[in-house]
XYZ file of C-alpha atoms in Angstrom:
764
model
C 0.000 0.000 0.000
C 1.346 3.362 -0.925
C 0.483 6.857 0.158
C -0.667 9.714 -1.996
C 1.696 12.657 -1.654
C -0.791 15.350 -0.635
C -4.488 16.078 -0.823
C -5.368 17.748 -4.154
C -7.287 20.976 -3.497
C -9.781 19.978 -6.189
C -11.008 17.071 -4.051
C -12.668 19.378 -1.514
C -12.699 22.688 -3.387
C -16.481 22.579 -3.831
C -16.863 22.825 -0.043
C -15.829 26.488 -0.138
C -19.039 27.292 -1.989
C -21.232 25.050 0.154
C -19.784 26.590 3.320
C -20.274 30.143 2.052
C -22.967 32.660 2.798
C -25.137 31.792 -0.195
C -27.638 28.916 -0.373
C -26.768 26.363 -3.051
C -30.009 24.865 -4.445
C -30.088 21.116 -4.902
C -30.267 21.547 -8.660
C -27.027 23.575 -8.749
C -24.148 21.848 -10.630
C -21.878 22.507 -7.631
C -23.325 19.482 -5.886
C -22.100 17.170 -8.631
C -18.580 17.745 -7.307
C -19.590 15.754 -4.231
C -19.268 12.524 -6.204
C -16.841 13.651 -8.906
C -13.405 12.975 -7.345
C -12.142 9.557 -8.571
C -9.123 9.024 -6.274
C -9.798 7.518 -2.855
C -9.473 10.123 -0.101
C -8.586 7.206 2.188
C -5.205 7.022 0.450
C -4.227 10.415 1.888
C -3.164 11.253 5.421
C -6.492 11.616 7.287
C -5.060 14.508 9.278
C -4.259 16.375 6.053
C -7.738 15.669 4.675
C -9.285 16.935 7.887
C -7.030 19.993 7.725
C -8.441 20.843 4.290
C -12.064 20.279 5.348
C -12.081 21.784 8.843
C -11.953 25.477 7.779
C -14.976 24.863 5.557
C -16.790 23.197 8.451
C -16.125 26.254 10.601
C -17.569 28.477 7.891
C -20.538 26.141 7.504
C -21.283 26.437 11.224
C -21.341 30.209 10.855
C -23.568 30.387 7.772
C -25.760 27.276 7.858
C -28.645 28.803 9.776
C -29.207 31.010 6.724
C -28.167 28.656 3.928
C -29.233 25.137 5.104
C -26.431 23.817 2.912
C -25.469 21.186 5.493
C -28.985 19.723 5.282
C -28.715 19.746 1.489
C -25.394 17.911 1.679
C -26.873 15.152 3.853
C -30.067 15.045 1.767
C -28.089 14.516 -1.430
C -25.928 11.914 0.275
C -29.080 10.001 1.253
C -30.295 10.176 -2.336
C -26.936 8.987 -3.605
C -26.964 6.015 -1.220
C -30.523 5.106 -2.129
C -29.652 5.089 -5.822
C -26.869 2.555 -5.285
C -29.303 -0.338 -5.160
C -28.533 -2.669 -6.818
C -25.629 -0.932 -8.553
C -22.093 -1.424 -7.317
C -20.575 1.272 -5.137
C -17.835 3.476 -6.541
C -14.762 5.219 -5.183
C -16.441 8.570 -5.852
C -19.433 7.597 -3.699
C -17.070 6.433 -0.947
C -15.373 9.846 -1.097
C -18.737 11.575 -0.620
C -19.300 9.488 2.500
C -15.766 10.360 3.672
C -16.442 14.101 3.307
C -19.797 13.866 5.087
C -18.454 11.890 8.046
C -15.487 14.281 8.416
C -17.868 17.237 8.620
C -20.174 15.378 11.006
C -17.240 14.442 13.235
C -16.229 18.072 13.617
C -19.824 19.100 14.318
C -20.272 16.347 16.923
C -17.065 17.362 18.670
C -18.133 21.006 18.945
C -21.931 21.078 19.302
C -24.485 19.784 21.773
C -27.503 17.744 20.728
C -29.835 20.699 20.197
C -27.270 22.493 18.071
C -26.547 19.322 16.085
C -30.218 18.968 15.220
C -30.145 22.377 13.535
C -27.604 20.953 11.066
C -29.087 17.507 10.415
C -32.821 18.260 10.393
C -34.784 20.488 8.029
C -36.396 23.305 10.090
C -40.181 23.054 10.645
C -40.600 26.438 8.950
C -39.320 24.901 5.712
C -41.621 21.914 5.940
C -44.611 24.149 6.657
C -43.853 26.501 3.750
C -43.205 29.565 5.902
C -39.863 30.168 4.169
C -41.181 29.981 0.617
C -42.137 27.442 -2.014
C -38.643 27.042 -3.464
C -37.382 25.342 -0.320
C -40.551 23.278 -0.172
C -39.875 21.974 -3.655
C -36.280 21.053 -2.766
C -37.343 18.974 0.228
C -40.676 17.829 -1.196
C -40.436 14.171 -0.184
C -39.453 15.132 3.356
C -42.581 17.264 3.523
C -44.645 14.318 2.291
C -43.145 12.051 4.953
C -43.810 14.673 7.624
C -47.419 14.901 6.515
C -47.740 11.113 6.711
C -46.329 11.197 10.204
C -48.924 13.754 11.313
C -51.706 11.670 9.792
C -50.443 8.480 11.427
C -49.699 6.829 8.092
C -46.842 4.312 8.156
C -44.364 3.690 5.379
C -42.620 7.050 5.288
C -38.854 7.289 5.529
C -38.970 9.803 8.364
C -37.063 12.990 8.929
C -33.672 13.779 7.406
C -31.874 12.398 10.453
C -33.951 9.210 10.417
C -33.433 8.841 6.677
C -29.663 9.206 7.053
C -29.645 6.478 9.734
C -31.837 4.213 7.621
C -29.994 4.500 4.308
C -26.604 4.154 6.018
C -27.643 0.889 7.683
C -29.256 -0.352 4.465
C -26.115 0.448 2.492
C -24.133 -1.643 4.951
C -26.608 -4.493 5.283
C -28.017 -4.881 1.781
C -25.185 -4.188 -0.638
C -23.385 -7.427 -1.547
C -19.694 -7.389 -0.786
C -17.924 -7.667 -4.133
C -14.145 -8.047 -4.539
C -13.729 -4.620 -6.129
C -11.907 -1.543 -4.900
C -15.084 0.555 -5.014
C -17.168 -1.921 -2.995
C -14.446 -2.452 -0.374
C -13.811 1.261 0.036
C -17.513 2.083 0.176
C -18.224 -0.546 2.843
C -15.308 0.736 4.919
C -16.430 4.356 4.622
C -20.105 3.664 5.352
C -19.111 1.778 8.511
C -16.832 4.627 9.569
C -19.678 7.081 8.929
C -21.837 5.035 11.308
C -18.993 4.955 13.845
C -18.802 8.751 13.700
C -22.572 8.991 14.127
C -22.229 6.839 17.253
C -19.280 8.841 18.569
C -21.412 11.241 20.616
C -20.644 8.770 23.419
C -17.044 9.967 23.323
C -18.126 13.408 24.465
C -20.493 12.401 27.280
C -18.770 12.476 30.684
C -18.540 9.190 32.539
C -21.222 8.809 35.200
C -23.854 10.889 33.380
C -27.295 9.375 34.146
C -28.517 7.176 31.333
C -31.740 9.088 30.735
C -29.753 12.320 30.478
C -26.812 11.062 28.432
C -28.950 9.234 25.896
C -30.739 12.469 24.985
C -27.378 13.673 23.668
C -27.065 10.733 21.273
C -29.433 11.791 18.508
C -27.752 9.636 15.855
C -27.608 6.541 18.058
C -31.261 6.895 18.982
C -32.097 7.154 15.279
C -30.061 4.006 14.588
C -31.685 2.088 17.444
C -35.084 3.012 15.992
C -34.262 1.010 12.821
C -35.184 -2.277 14.486
C -35.869 -4.171 11.274
C -32.307 -3.499 10.109
C -30.573 -4.622 13.319
C -30.312 -8.290 12.326
C -28.960 -7.675 8.810
C -26.536 -5.063 10.174
C -25.122 -7.417 12.791
C -24.873 -10.159 10.175
C -22.970 -7.930 7.776
C -20.548 -6.725 10.459
C -19.879 -10.260 11.693
C -19.230 -11.479 8.154
C -16.738 -8.664 7.595
C -15.053 -9.569 10.882
C -14.961 -13.274 10.022
C -13.469 -12.735 6.575
C -11.264 -9.823 7.713
C -10.522 -9.062 4.061
C -7.413 -7.244 2.963
C -7.975 -4.377 0.502
C -8.227 -5.516 -3.135
C -5.277 -5.057 -5.394
C -5.013 -1.465 -6.579
C -6.742 0.043 -3.521
C -4.417 2.059 -1.311
C -5.084 3.142 2.272
C -2.893 5.685 3.979
C -0.046 4.310 6.095
C 2.379 6.473 8.088
C 5.942 6.831 6.938
C 7.144 6.470 10.532
C 6.481 2.977 11.923
C 4.479 2.848 15.103
C 2.679 6.138 14.699
C 1.810 8.371 17.621
C 1.502 7.019 21.125
C -1.530 8.159 23.041
C -1.837 7.380 26.702
C -5.359 6.975 28.002
C -6.059 7.123 31.685
C -9.385 5.759 32.848
C -10.814 7.216 36.022
C -10.530 5.009 39.085
C -13.689 3.372 40.270
C -15.285 4.612 43.443
C -15.500 1.044 44.735
C -13.210 0.972 47.757
C -11.413 -2.243 46.895
C -10.694 -1.419 43.278
C -7.271 0.252 43.500
C -7.203 1.618 39.983
C -8.378 1.164 36.463
C -5.718 2.683 34.253
C -4.356 1.536 30.968
C -2.222 2.771 28.121
C -3.601 3.173 24.661
C -1.458 2.755 21.593
C -2.954 4.401 18.563
C -1.835 1.903 15.983
C -1.494 3.379 12.540
C -1.650 0.266 10.505
C 0.927 -0.808 7.989
C 1.239 -3.944 5.952
C 3.192 -5.550 8.777
C 0.920 -4.551 11.640
C -1.196 -6.931 13.649
C -4.693 -7.480 12.390
C -7.765 -9.354 13.458
C -6.748 -12.631 11.859
C -3.199 -12.527 13.098
C 0.144 -10.894 12.434
C 0.607 -9.411 9.002
C -3.101 -9.048 8.227
C -4.240 -5.509 7.455
C -7.969 -5.006 7.027
C -9.399 -1.496 7.439
C -12.818 -3.005 6.717
C -12.452 -5.682 9.409
C -11.239 -3.138 11.973
C -14.127 -0.804 11.213
C -16.673 -3.645 11.348
C -15.802 -4.892 14.833
C -15.543 -1.292 16.092
C -19.075 -0.452 14.945
C -20.458 -3.777 16.178
C -19.143 -3.167 19.702
C -20.265 0.485 19.728
C -23.815 -0.486 18.764
C -23.958 -3.533 21.018
C -22.945 -1.763 24.230
C -25.074 1.357 23.690
C -27.854 1.675 26.314
C -31.024 3.169 24.717
C -32.604 6.210 26.384
C -35.712 4.218 27.299
C -34.584 1.928 30.110
C -37.414 -0.483 29.257
C -36.321 -0.652 25.614
C -33.879 -3.361 24.583
C -31.072 -2.432 22.243
C -32.081 -4.149 18.954
C -28.444 -4.679 17.960
C -27.759 -6.472 21.238
C -30.879 -8.570 20.691
C -29.743 -9.367 17.148
C -26.339 -10.555 18.385
C -28.047 -12.669 21.039
C -30.197 -14.359 18.394
C -27.613 -15.009 15.668
C -28.135 -18.351 13.933
C -25.593 -20.822 12.654
C -25.681 -21.418 8.914
C -25.474 -25.158 9.602
C -28.706 -24.972 11.591
C -30.673 -22.890 9.119
C -33.255 -24.909 7.255
C -33.385 -22.507 4.319
C -30.433 -23.559 2.176
C -30.625 -20.372 0.115
C -30.239 -18.124 3.149
C -27.421 -20.222 4.538
C -25.570 -20.363 1.218
C -25.816 -16.604 0.756
C -24.414 -15.990 4.224
C -21.525 -18.411 3.730
C -20.611 -16.890 0.368
C -20.419 -13.446 1.893
C -23.642 -12.020 0.484
C -25.195 -9.718 3.024
C -28.712 -9.930 1.756
C -29.819 -12.907 3.863
C -32.585 -11.501 5.969
C -31.596 -7.954 5.096
C -34.949 -6.873 3.766
C -37.165 -8.870 6.093
C -35.488 -8.071 9.373
C -34.918 -11.736 10.250
C -32.187 -13.021 12.536
C -28.566 -12.712 11.504
C -27.131 -15.879 9.953
C -23.400 -16.515 10.227
C -21.188 -19.621 10.129
C -20.418 -20.423 13.764
C -17.370 -22.489 12.823
C -15.779 -19.584 10.932
C -16.667 -17.154 13.748
C -15.109 -19.515 16.307
C -11.909 -19.811 14.269
C -11.701 -16.056 13.632
C -11.975 -15.337 17.345
C -9.260 -17.863 18.099
C -6.906 -16.347 15.524
C -7.453 -12.745 16.571
C -7.575 -12.820 20.381
C -3.813 -12.427 20.710
C -3.586 -9.479 18.320
C -6.844 -7.561 18.666
C -8.219 -6.509 22.027
C -11.627 -5.807 20.508
C -11.951 -9.545 19.818
C -11.822 -10.179 23.563
C -14.845 -7.921 24.036
C -16.662 -9.610 21.157
C -15.985 -13.059 22.641
C -17.293 -11.831 25.985
C -20.452 -10.455 24.349
C -21.060 -13.749 22.548
C -20.403 -16.034 25.516
C -22.401 -13.909 27.938
C -25.230 -12.827 25.677
C -25.608 -15.485 22.970
C -26.604 -18.825 24.562
C -26.636 -20.680 21.233
C -23.042 -19.710 20.444
C -22.005 -20.428 24.046
C -23.410 -23.946 23.709
C -21.619 -24.337 20.389
C -18.293 -23.454 22.040
C -18.953 -25.944 24.832
C -19.602 -28.684 22.268
C -16.345 -28.075 20.383
C -13.627 -30.621 21.088
C -10.973 -28.013 20.229
C -11.908 -25.380 22.790
C -8.159 -24.829 23.157
C -8.520 -22.675 20.019
C -10.002 -20.013 22.299
C -8.367 -20.881 25.605
C -4.694 -20.971 24.576
C -4.642 -17.337 23.291
C -6.367 -16.216 26.497
C -3.786 -18.048 28.610
C -0.928 -16.575 26.603
C -2.347 -13.113 27.246
C -2.592 -13.897 30.967
C 0.995 -15.122 30.886
C 2.053 -11.610 29.841
C -0.162 -9.943 32.469
C 2.463 -7.300 33.208
C 1.923 -5.854 29.743
C -1.874 -5.899 29.953
C -4.297 -3.210 31.040
C -6.452 -3.841 34.091
C -9.521 -3.748 31.835
C -8.088 -6.396 29.550
C -7.243 -8.647 32.504
C -10.779 -8.203 33.830
C -12.268 -9.342 30.540
C -9.940 -12.326 30.152
C -10.782 -13.583 33.634
C -14.501 -12.935 33.184
C -14.458 -15.028 30.003
C -12.775 -17.880 31.872
C -15.286 -17.507 34.708
C -18.206 -17.714 32.264
C -16.722 -20.827 30.651
C -16.004 -22.449 34.024
C -19.692 -22.323 34.929
C -20.255 -25.219 32.517
C -19.373 -28.601 34.031
C -18.749 -29.998 30.542
C -16.038 -27.395 29.981
C -14.446 -28.174 33.348
C -14.224 -31.855 32.414
C -13.185 -31.458 28.772
C -10.173 -29.213 29.360
C -8.455 -31.998 31.317
C -8.859 -34.324 28.340
C -7.074 -32.035 25.880
C -3.347 -32.913 25.850
C -0.621 -30.353 25.247
C 2.751 -31.716 24.228
C 4.490 -28.383 24.772
C 3.620 -24.819 25.768
C 6.050 -22.608 23.800
C 5.060 -19.306 25.412
C 5.670 -20.562 28.974
C 9.291 -19.669 29.719
C 9.792 -20.320 33.465
C 10.143 -24.041 32.965
C 9.366 -26.509 30.193
C 5.782 -27.723 30.385
C 5.643 -30.979 28.461
C 2.915 -33.594 28.187
C 0.499 -31.561 30.264
C -3.197 -30.834 29.723
C -5.116 -27.694 28.897
C -6.809 -27.903 32.293
C -3.540 -28.060 34.177
C -2.151 -25.141 32.150
C -5.293 -23.114 32.851
C -4.900 -23.637 36.604
C -1.197 -22.741 36.415
C -1.972 -19.453 34.651
C -4.786 -18.598 37.078
C -2.431 -19.229 40.001
C 0.325 -17.257 38.289
C -2.051 -14.337 37.745
C -3.147 -14.503 41.378
C 0.506 -14.437 42.497
C 1.214 -11.449 40.268
C -1.857 -9.653 41.561
C -0.818 -10.213 45.191
C 2.666 -8.905 44.481
C 1.884 -5.965 42.195
C -1.724 -4.973 41.533
C -3.486 -5.946 44.782
C -6.793 -5.773 42.937
C -9.506 -7.665 44.795
C -11.671 -8.143 41.686
C -8.875 -9.798 39.745
C -8.132 -12.031 42.695
C -11.738 -13.010 43.278
C -12.179 -13.893 39.618
C -9.095 -16.125 39.655
C -10.304 -17.964 42.748
C -13.905 -18.128 41.539
C -12.849 -19.764 38.275
C -10.621 -22.257 40.075
C -13.442 -23.066 42.506
C -15.769 -23.870 39.608
C -13.135 -26.085 38.012
C -11.974 -27.800 41.228
C -14.417 -30.768 41.259
C -13.213 -31.785 37.794
C -9.479 -31.231 38.261
C -7.458 -34.320 37.369
C -3.788 -35.019 36.689
C -2.584 -31.729 38.118
C 1.125 -31.360 37.458
C 3.734 -30.926 40.173
C 4.191 -27.306 39.162
C 0.445 -26.611 39.399
C 0.119 -28.324 42.776
C 3.092 -26.473 44.232
C 1.757 -23.129 43.036
C -1.629 -23.818 44.637
C -0.060 -24.509 48.037
C 2.264 -21.535 47.612
C -0.687 -19.231 46.928
C -2.235 -20.340 50.206
C 1.024 -19.525 51.963
C 1.153 -16.035 50.434
C -2.427 -15.338 51.482
C -1.694 -16.540 55.017
C 1.398 -14.331 55.297
C -0.533 -11.266 54.156
C -3.382 -12.077 56.536
C -0.956 -12.533 59.450
C 0.766 -9.240 58.685
C -2.538 -7.366 58.685
C -3.558 -9.110 61.905
C -0.293 -8.089 63.591
C -0.837 -4.483 62.544
C -4.317 -4.593 64.020
C -3.002 -5.960 67.309
C -0.355 -3.230 67.446
C -3.071 -0.586 67.177
C -4.888 -2.176 70.101
C -1.712 -2.187 72.193
C -0.728 1.407 71.368
C -4.165 2.901 72.030
C -5.770 0.663 74.672
C -7.461 3.576 76.398
C -9.510 4.314 73.251
C -11.155 0.938 73.264
C -11.179 -1.883 70.794
C -12.885 -0.051 67.994
C -11.429 3.412 68.420
C -8.374 5.155 66.954
C -6.910 8.579 67.664
C -7.513 10.401 64.389
C -9.739 10.444 61.355
C -6.882 9.395 59.054
C -6.068 6.476 61.327
C -9.733 5.582 61.415
C -9.905 5.385 57.637
C -6.728 3.333 57.553
C -8.033 0.913 60.148
C -11.371 0.517 58.380
C -9.485 -0.312 55.214
C -7.365 -2.835 57.073
C -10.376 -4.499 58.707
C -11.995 -4.865 55.302
C -8.782 -6.239 53.837
C -8.498 -8.716 56.718
C -11.963 -10.031 55.974
C -11.199 -10.269 52.268
C -8.013 -12.254 52.818
C -9.811 -14.492 55.280
C -12.410 -15.180 52.583
C -9.685 -15.814 49.995
C -7.969 -18.319 52.297
C -11.247 -20.100 52.839
C -11.902 -20.321 49.090
C -8.448 -21.824 48.450
C -8.991 -24.366 51.231
C -12.353 -25.239 49.688
C -10.679 -25.677 46.287
C -8.177 -28.120 47.786
C -11.017 -29.959 49.546
C -13.010 -30.227 46.315
C -10.019 -31.700 44.470
C -9.338 -34.226 47.230
C -12.971 -35.277 47.622
C -13.645 -35.667 43.900
C -10.303 -36.759 42.516
C -7.618 -37.641 45.042
C -6.441 -40.797 43.178
C -6.091 -38.757 39.971
C -4.002 -36.032 41.660
C -1.000 -37.628 43.375
C 1.103 -34.506 42.785
C -1.279 -32.470 44.952
C -1.028 -35.024 47.760
C 2.766 -34.825 47.417
C 2.624 -31.024 47.673
C 0.489 -31.270 50.827
C 3.022 -33.603 52.422
C 6.010 -31.609 51.258
C 4.615 -28.291 52.525
C 2.582 -29.503 55.482
C 3.887 -26.631 57.616
C 1.865 -24.215 55.480
C -1.334 -25.690 56.930
C -0.348 -25.532 60.593
C -1.678 -21.971 61.196
C -5.101 -22.965 59.847
C -5.414 -25.956 62.178
C -5.255 -23.526 65.106
C -7.833 -21.119 63.662
C -11.458 -21.968 64.411
C -12.593 -20.287 61.169
C -11.006 -23.070 59.141
C -11.507 -26.098 61.411
C -14.089 -27.747 59.175
C -11.999 -27.276 56.031
C -8.849 -28.636 57.669
C -10.403 -31.994 58.600
C -9.954 -33.558 55.159
C -6.542 -32.004 54.558
C -5.288 -33.190 57.948
C -6.650 -36.685 57.291
C -4.907 -36.901 53.893
C -1.594 -35.598 55.252
C -1.786 -37.992 58.190
C -2.792 -41.032 56.086
C -0.193 -40.674 53.367
C 2.410 -39.329 55.773
C 2.295 -42.592 57.735
C 2.708 -44.603 54.532
C 5.747 -42.560 53.509
C 7.224 -42.794 57.033
C 6.832 -46.567 56.913
C 8.800 -46.740 53.665
C 11.520 -44.493 55.078
C 11.890 -46.601 58.243
C 11.981 -49.866 56.253
C 14.587 -48.728 53.748
C 16.790 -46.911 56.299
C 17.945 -44.434 53.688
C 16.974 -41.176 52.115
C 13.878 -41.623 49.995
C 13.738 -39.796 46.667
C 10.811 -37.651 45.519
C 10.049 -40.246 42.867
C 9.773 -42.931 45.538
C 7.442 -40.780 47.647
C 5.250 -40.165 44.613
C 5.187 -43.908 43.903
C 4.063 -44.560 47.482
C 1.278 -42.000 47.104
C 0.104 -43.527 43.835
C 0.109 -47.015 45.328
C -1.721 -45.838 48.426
C -4.320 -44.063 46.272
C -5.362 -47.261 44.530
C -7.457 -48.437 47.430
C -8.518 -44.993 48.551
C -12.181 -44.734 49.458
C -13.888 -41.432 48.844
C -16.115 -41.985 51.885
C -13.159 -41.318 54.167
C -13.449 -37.615 53.460
C -16.136 -35.232 54.572
C -18.269 -34.028 51.674
C -19.129 -30.344 51.474
C -21.754 -28.588 49.355
C -20.201 -27.706 46.012
C -18.719 -24.239 45.826
C -20.031 -22.514 42.686
C -19.589 -19.005 41.350
C -21.564 -17.387 38.540
C -21.058 -14.170 36.619
C -23.684 -11.480 36.202
C -23.405 -8.018 34.702
C -24.155 -5.219 37.089
C -27.205 -3.004 36.696
C -25.314 -0.382 34.640
C -22.612 -2.248 32.693
C -22.302 0.664 30.283
C -20.338 2.576 32.937
C -17.478 0.191 32.241
C -18.018 -0.975 28.687
C -18.784 2.293 26.865
C -15.490 4.042 27.780
C -13.572 0.810 27.241
C -15.076 0.194 23.794
C -14.454 3.739 22.667
C -10.857 3.738 23.879
C -10.316 0.729 21.600
C -12.115 2.413 18.688
C -10.024 5.579 19.007
C -6.878 3.458 19.063
C -7.692 1.231 16.096
C -9.328 3.398 13.421
C -7.559 6.043 11.341
C -10.190 8.685 12.125
C -8.294 11.716 13.537
C -10.313 12.329 16.705
C -9.786 15.572 18.597
C -8.432 14.130 21.820
C -8.958 17.226 23.944
C -12.712 17.043 23.298
C -13.094 13.486 24.626
C -14.749 13.182 28.048
C -15.721 9.485 28.173
C -12.132 8.782 29.197
C -9.070 10.982 29.547
C -6.466 10.838 26.794
C -3.127 12.330 27.826
C -1.419 13.733 24.771
C 2.364 13.591 24.417
C 3.871 17.028 23.909
C 4.773 16.213 20.325
C 1.168 15.469 19.359
C -1.457 18.174 19.033
C -5.257 17.988 19.261
C -5.593 16.773 15.705
C -3.013 14.064 16.191
C -0.317 15.976 14.280
C 3.206 16.049 15.638
C 4.222 19.441 16.953
C 5.410 21.323 20.013
C 2.197 21.265 22.012
C 2.916 20.939 25.718
C 1.696 17.780 27.358
C -1.805 18.156 28.730
C -2.836 16.184 31.797
C -6.579 16.290 32.141
C -8.475 15.378 35.279
C -9.933 11.980 35.911
C -12.630 11.232 33.411
C -15.181 8.589 32.964
C -13.397 5.270 33.058
C -14.877 2.693 35.338
C -15.013 -0.952 36.156
C -17.687 -3.426 35.401
C -18.755 -4.844 38.710
C -20.286 -8.222 38.159
C -21.998 -10.183 40.811
C -20.542 -13.480 41.878
C -23.218 -15.719 43.292
C -21.828 -18.502 45.412
C -23.982 -21.328 46.701
C -22.036 -22.651 49.672
C -22.387 -23.666 53.290
C -21.970 -20.233 54.846
C -23.328 -17.460 52.618
C -22.062 -14.763 54.946
C -18.511 -16.007 54.548
C -18.524 -17.048 50.940
C -20.690 -14.708 48.857
C -18.906 -11.837 47.147
C -18.772 -9.685 44.058
C -16.273 -10.011 41.258
C -15.412 -8.222 38.088
């Protein structure tokens, strides 16, 4: 892909007339220039294109109340899009969409909802004829539709704003994807136009009440109103994501001359939840080149695929203004059908071949090949963070696809990339770690998954560098990575949500754990030791406070700051006590359900028996220590007998052989059976507080649209001093804005266990 040298003035020269002080009637030849430029604007630096258009937008803002030229521009664009059916799209049409979305982006960044409406809706005075018959003739069909609306007649295309939303979605959903430069470019631009229309969320501060914030999203509300197009739209976007097509030969998209592009750091505001220490992450604005990472893996560059998943996530996580109204795009994703299950062979064949017309005109459910979607997710999880969010949305919200994943014998296609990402946790954002662990928690709720992962052999694990893991299982590797993440969290992040999710997932998997490796077993016991040390340290600090200030009483401290500190410590003590109990329950579940299949765990208990001594003296853990003490005592006596008989040092291999031999006649009834410890994931009441800023931070980072960073309020981008508001390198001083609207999704963990007061908790 090459870059055009500079933007020819002729490509946007007509805008100087449209933005001027004189109205340009729809019949004026000037408007033909809108679709007259044959070279793709996408081949030029988007910042340069914006630089050419922005002055005209500023002039348009000044004059449009008198000229209505912005409404004419959008009206003609709607006509142009409507006339595409069934003709193929052209580069010139794609350029018209590019110009319109660039103007709309600038307007959205600068204007509130009421002001925006004055640019995208024809004034009532025009529709009523108060401003003369000439204007009435120009917008005649809009007047007809308005009259139908007043008379309660259905079938009209609505207002200008509604028509723009409708024809944009139809252009995406109904035009077949052909392997031509014009079709590829048009699909990319129409999706990016829809992304820009949805971008009002970028400029709504985090924490704004839903009923208030949604009133600012006039384009999104218009899109949500197109319910019959939701299914075809979701289908089209998923098919683009699945195919992740590279641009056809001869089509050039702009790529920067400097590899890596500009680095934008995005700081999400910390949650107000007391035990969530922070939610901050860095955002790399990746300007794609032919060697950059794409959705299907390294080396794949697909502007269309990137745009498709961006729009899909933006639409899916948008909460409509009416709390009782379900987002039709979310409903469409929930109801997607597998082409293999569709009775209608014609519809299935069209979907498989990439035609987007299946169900597009009837509003039926989206039809996509589940197998191809499954494989695309597996290939892209390592290289595209948006794929993690899509997988979450599908597993949590699409039961049919969730069941499909559970039935696959190669679930490692999804799990191995997730585990590799967890392995490099130090390079991951807190949000990304949350989502990875939530996905594992959702999967662990299925008993079939918990059993199957221990049947999938792994000869080697190349990404695991600490020690060679050979001839292990996917289940054992999963437990190792969960324990490793928990260790890292204890040492560095100290994030209670991350920790609870790790333990919750392990608790769900515990009854099915078999053939745990020595490394896994040792890490499990070591985690218990780390938790006990932290708990003991906090307990000692609490006792010191009681000794220093005895005259203030047990629950009193000498100052407000000390009071806050002590309250935090008391809460942390309870949390660590709960964590210890969960780990002890995990060990109990493994022993009760699979002791003979886990000799390495028994060995670890014997080898590190001193770790359990503090818990035998603590009444809180007496019940959970019964089984562990019995196992240590039983197998300890067998090992001692071998040592005394052989009168020599016994090797680890010999001890393990003794354990395996002793396990052959082991009777499960020897151990006390506890109610099964189960955790389940639920989204909180307002998940958009977490997902909307997160989704948009990914969109800003992945698309080549030159957003004005200083205008964003959904999260806080911190601009390096060499990058200005438009994304252009310069001498702008670094700007550190205040905490914005980042947040954390607080999911509810429901645990059915013996003591609800001790075991129920929330998790991300």
